[in-house]
Structure formats: C-alpha cells, structure tokens
C-alpha atoms as an extended CHARMM CRD file, in Angstrom:
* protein
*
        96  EXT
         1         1  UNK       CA             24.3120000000      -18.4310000000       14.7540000000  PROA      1               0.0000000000
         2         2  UNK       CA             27.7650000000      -19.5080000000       15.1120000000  PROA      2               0.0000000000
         3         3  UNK       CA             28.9070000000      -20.0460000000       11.5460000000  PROA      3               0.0000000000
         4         4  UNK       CA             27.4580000000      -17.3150000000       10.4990000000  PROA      4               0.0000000000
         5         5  UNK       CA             29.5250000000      -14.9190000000       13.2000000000  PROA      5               0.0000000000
         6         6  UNK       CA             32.4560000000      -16.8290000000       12.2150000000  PROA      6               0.0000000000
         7         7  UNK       CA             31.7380000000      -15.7980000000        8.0940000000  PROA      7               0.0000000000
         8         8  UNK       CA             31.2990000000      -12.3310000000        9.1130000000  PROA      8               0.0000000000
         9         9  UNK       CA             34.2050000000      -12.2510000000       11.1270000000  PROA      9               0.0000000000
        10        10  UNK       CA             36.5580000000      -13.9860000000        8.4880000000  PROA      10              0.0000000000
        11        11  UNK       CA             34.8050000000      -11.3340000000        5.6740000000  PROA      11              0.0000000000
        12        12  UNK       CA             36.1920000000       -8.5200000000        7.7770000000  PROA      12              0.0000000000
        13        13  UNK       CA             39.8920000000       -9.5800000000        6.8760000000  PROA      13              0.0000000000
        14        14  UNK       CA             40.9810000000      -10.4980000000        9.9570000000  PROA      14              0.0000000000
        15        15  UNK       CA             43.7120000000      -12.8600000000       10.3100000000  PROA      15              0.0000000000
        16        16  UNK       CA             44.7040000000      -16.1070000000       12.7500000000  PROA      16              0.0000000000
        17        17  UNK       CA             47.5650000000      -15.4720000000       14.7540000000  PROA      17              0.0000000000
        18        18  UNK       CA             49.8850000000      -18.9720000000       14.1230000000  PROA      18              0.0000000000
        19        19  UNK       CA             51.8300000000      -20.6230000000       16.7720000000  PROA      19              0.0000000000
        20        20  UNK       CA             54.9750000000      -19.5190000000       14.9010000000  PROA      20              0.0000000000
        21        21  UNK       CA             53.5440000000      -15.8310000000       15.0190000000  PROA      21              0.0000000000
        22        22  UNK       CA             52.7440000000      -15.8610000000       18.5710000000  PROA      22              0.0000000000
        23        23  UNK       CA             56.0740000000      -17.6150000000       19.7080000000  PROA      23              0.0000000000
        24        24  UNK       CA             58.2090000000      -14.6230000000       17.5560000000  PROA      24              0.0000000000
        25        25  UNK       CA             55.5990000000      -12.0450000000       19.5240000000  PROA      25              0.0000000000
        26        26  UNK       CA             57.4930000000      -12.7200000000       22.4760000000  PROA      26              0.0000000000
        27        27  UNK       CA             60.7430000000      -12.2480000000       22.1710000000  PROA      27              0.0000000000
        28        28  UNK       CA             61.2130000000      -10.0510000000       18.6240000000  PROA      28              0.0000000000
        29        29  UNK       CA             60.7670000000       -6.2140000000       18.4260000000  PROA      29              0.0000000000
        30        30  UNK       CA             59.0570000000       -6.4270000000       14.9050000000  PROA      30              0.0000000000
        31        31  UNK       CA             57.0580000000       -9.7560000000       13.4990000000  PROA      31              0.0000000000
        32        32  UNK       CA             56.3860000000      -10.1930000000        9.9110000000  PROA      32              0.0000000000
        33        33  UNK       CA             54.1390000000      -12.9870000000        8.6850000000  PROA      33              0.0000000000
        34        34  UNK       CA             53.3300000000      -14.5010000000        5.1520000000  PROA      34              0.0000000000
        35        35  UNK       CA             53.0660000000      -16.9460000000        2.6110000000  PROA      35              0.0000000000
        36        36  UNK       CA             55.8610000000      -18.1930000000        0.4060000000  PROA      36              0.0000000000
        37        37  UNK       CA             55.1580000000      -20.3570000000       -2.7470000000  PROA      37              0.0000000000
        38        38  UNK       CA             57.1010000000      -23.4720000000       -3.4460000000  PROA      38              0.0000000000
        39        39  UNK       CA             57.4000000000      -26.1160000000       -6.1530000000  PROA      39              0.0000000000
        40        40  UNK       CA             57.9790000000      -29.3650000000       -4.7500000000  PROA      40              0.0000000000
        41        41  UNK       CA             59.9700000000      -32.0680000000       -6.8540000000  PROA      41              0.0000000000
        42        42  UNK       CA             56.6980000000      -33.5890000000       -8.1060000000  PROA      42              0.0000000000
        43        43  UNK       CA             55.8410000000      -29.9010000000      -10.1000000000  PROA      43              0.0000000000
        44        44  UNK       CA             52.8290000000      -29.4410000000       -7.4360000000  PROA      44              0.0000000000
        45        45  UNK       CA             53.1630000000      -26.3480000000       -5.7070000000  PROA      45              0.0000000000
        46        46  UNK       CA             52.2470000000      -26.0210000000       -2.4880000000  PROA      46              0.0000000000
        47        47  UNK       CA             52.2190000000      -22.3050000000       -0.0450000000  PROA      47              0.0000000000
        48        48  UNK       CA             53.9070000000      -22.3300000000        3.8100000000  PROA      48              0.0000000000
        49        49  UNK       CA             54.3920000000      -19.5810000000        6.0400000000  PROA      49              0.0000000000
        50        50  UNK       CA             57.2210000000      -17.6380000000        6.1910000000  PROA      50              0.0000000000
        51        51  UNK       CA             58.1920000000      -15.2500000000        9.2710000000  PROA      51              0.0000000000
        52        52  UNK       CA             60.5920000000      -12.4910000000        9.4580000000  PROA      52              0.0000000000
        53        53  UNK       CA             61.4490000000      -11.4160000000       12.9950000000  PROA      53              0.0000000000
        54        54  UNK       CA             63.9740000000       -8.4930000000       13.9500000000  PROA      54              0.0000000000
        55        55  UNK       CA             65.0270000000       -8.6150000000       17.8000000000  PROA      55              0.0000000000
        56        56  UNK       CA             68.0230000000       -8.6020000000       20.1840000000  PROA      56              0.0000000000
        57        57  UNK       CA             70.9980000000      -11.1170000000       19.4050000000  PROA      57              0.0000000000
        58        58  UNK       CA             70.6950000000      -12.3030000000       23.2050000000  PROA      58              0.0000000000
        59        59  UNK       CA             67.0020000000      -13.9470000000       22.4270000000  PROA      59              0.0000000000
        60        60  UNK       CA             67.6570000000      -15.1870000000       19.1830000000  PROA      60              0.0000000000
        61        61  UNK       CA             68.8950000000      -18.8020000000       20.8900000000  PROA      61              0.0000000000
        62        62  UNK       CA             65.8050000000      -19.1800000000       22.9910000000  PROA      62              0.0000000000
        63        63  UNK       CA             63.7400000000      -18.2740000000       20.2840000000  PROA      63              0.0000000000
        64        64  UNK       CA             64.9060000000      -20.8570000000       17.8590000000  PROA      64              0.0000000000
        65        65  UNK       CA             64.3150000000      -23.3230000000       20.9710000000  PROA      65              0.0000000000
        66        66  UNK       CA             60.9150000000      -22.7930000000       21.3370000000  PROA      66              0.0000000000
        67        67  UNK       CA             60.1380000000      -22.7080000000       17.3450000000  PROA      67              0.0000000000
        68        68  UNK       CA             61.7390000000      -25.5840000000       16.9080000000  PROA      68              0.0000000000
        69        69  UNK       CA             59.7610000000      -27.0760000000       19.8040000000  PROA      69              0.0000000000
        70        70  UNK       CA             56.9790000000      -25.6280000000       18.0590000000  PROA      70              0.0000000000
        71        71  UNK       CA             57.7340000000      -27.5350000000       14.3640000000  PROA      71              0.0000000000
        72        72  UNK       CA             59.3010000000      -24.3680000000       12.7110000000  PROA      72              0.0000000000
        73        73  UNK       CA             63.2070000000      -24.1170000000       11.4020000000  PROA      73              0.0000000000
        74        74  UNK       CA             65.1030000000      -20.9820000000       11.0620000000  PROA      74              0.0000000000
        75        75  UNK       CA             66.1610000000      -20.3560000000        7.1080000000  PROA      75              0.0000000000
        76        76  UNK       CA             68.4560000000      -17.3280000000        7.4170000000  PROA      76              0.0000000000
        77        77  UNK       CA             69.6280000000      -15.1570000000        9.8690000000  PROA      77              0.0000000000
        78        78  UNK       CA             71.5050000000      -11.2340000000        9.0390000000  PROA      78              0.0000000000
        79        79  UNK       CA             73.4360000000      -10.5050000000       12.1190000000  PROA      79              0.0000000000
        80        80  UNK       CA             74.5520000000       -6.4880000000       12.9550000000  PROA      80              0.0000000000
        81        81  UNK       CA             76.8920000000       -6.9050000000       15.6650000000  PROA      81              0.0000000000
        82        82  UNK       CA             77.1970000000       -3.2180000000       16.2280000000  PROA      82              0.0000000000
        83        83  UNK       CA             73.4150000000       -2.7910000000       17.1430000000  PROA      83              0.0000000000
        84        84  UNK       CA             73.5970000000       -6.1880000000       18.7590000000  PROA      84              0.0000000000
        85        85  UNK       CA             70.6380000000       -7.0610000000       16.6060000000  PROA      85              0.0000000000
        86        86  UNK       CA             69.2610000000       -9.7890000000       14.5180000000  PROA      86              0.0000000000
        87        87  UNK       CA             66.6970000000      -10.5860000000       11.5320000000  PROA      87              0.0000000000
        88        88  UNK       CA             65.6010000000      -14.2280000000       11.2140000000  PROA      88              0.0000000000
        89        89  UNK       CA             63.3920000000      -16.3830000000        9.1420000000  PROA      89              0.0000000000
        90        90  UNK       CA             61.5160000000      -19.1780000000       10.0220000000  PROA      90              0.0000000000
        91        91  UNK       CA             59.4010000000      -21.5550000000        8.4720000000  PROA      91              0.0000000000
        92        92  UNK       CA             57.7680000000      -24.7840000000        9.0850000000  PROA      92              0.0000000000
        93        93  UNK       CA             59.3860000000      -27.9510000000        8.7780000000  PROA      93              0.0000000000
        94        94  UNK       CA             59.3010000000      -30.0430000000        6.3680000000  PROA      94              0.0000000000
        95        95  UNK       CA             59.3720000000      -34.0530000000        6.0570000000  PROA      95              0.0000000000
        96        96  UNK       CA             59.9820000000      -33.3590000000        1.9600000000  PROA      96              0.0000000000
C-alpha cells in the first residue's frame, strides 16, 4: 500500500525539497534549484545540484554558515550594493 502511494506520488512530478533548498528557504527572497552536469577527470560524468538564491546582503554570511554546516559551498556571488542585494550559488562539496 505504501510503495504504491509513494509511485503515484513521485508520477505526479512532485519534487524533494533538499537540505540545501530548505536552508536557502529561510533566509533568500527567491530559491532556484537544479541539476548541473559535470565531467570529472576520469571522462565519467556525473549531475549535482546547483542553487541560485537572491536575498539581502545582511543574510548572505549566515547563510553560507549554515550551508556549509550543511556540506554545500558557495560558487559565485553578484553583489548590487545599491539595492543592498545579493545572488549566490551553491553547490555541494566535493572530495574530487
């Protein structure tokens, strides 16, 4: 009975919040979430998750604390200092 909830539920298209996701929720105005294709040194490729978060310069420090708490690196960050606002990207970490 379970599974088969579960199978209708995942047929639907709905989609698992990640820790990474949920952390950004908190602090960021806008959350984007997705998956980013890589080729590793070895030619394999392998996909990780990619967010894109837009929110208030003054959280930006305690959000990178708790992602990076949470096993996820920032990769960019576009600063507009005259809206005081921010757009970061974070991904998991790697041990590559």
């Amino acid at each position: 009975m379970e599974i088969s909830f579960v199978e209708s539920f995942l047929n639907w298209g709905a989609s698992v919040m990640s820790n990474g996701v949920a952390i950004c929720e908190e602090f960021c105005d806008k959350v984007e979430s997705g998956a980013r294709i890589l080729e590793r040194s070895d030619y394999s490729i392998v996909e990780i998750e990619e967010i894109k978060c837009s929110l208030d310069i003054d959280y930006f420090t305690p959000l990178v604390e708790r992602l990076v708490s949470a096993g996820y690196c920032c990769t960019q960050v576009q600063k507009d200092s005259q809206k005081e606002k921010c757009v970061a990207w974070f991904e998991p970490l790697t041990l590559d």
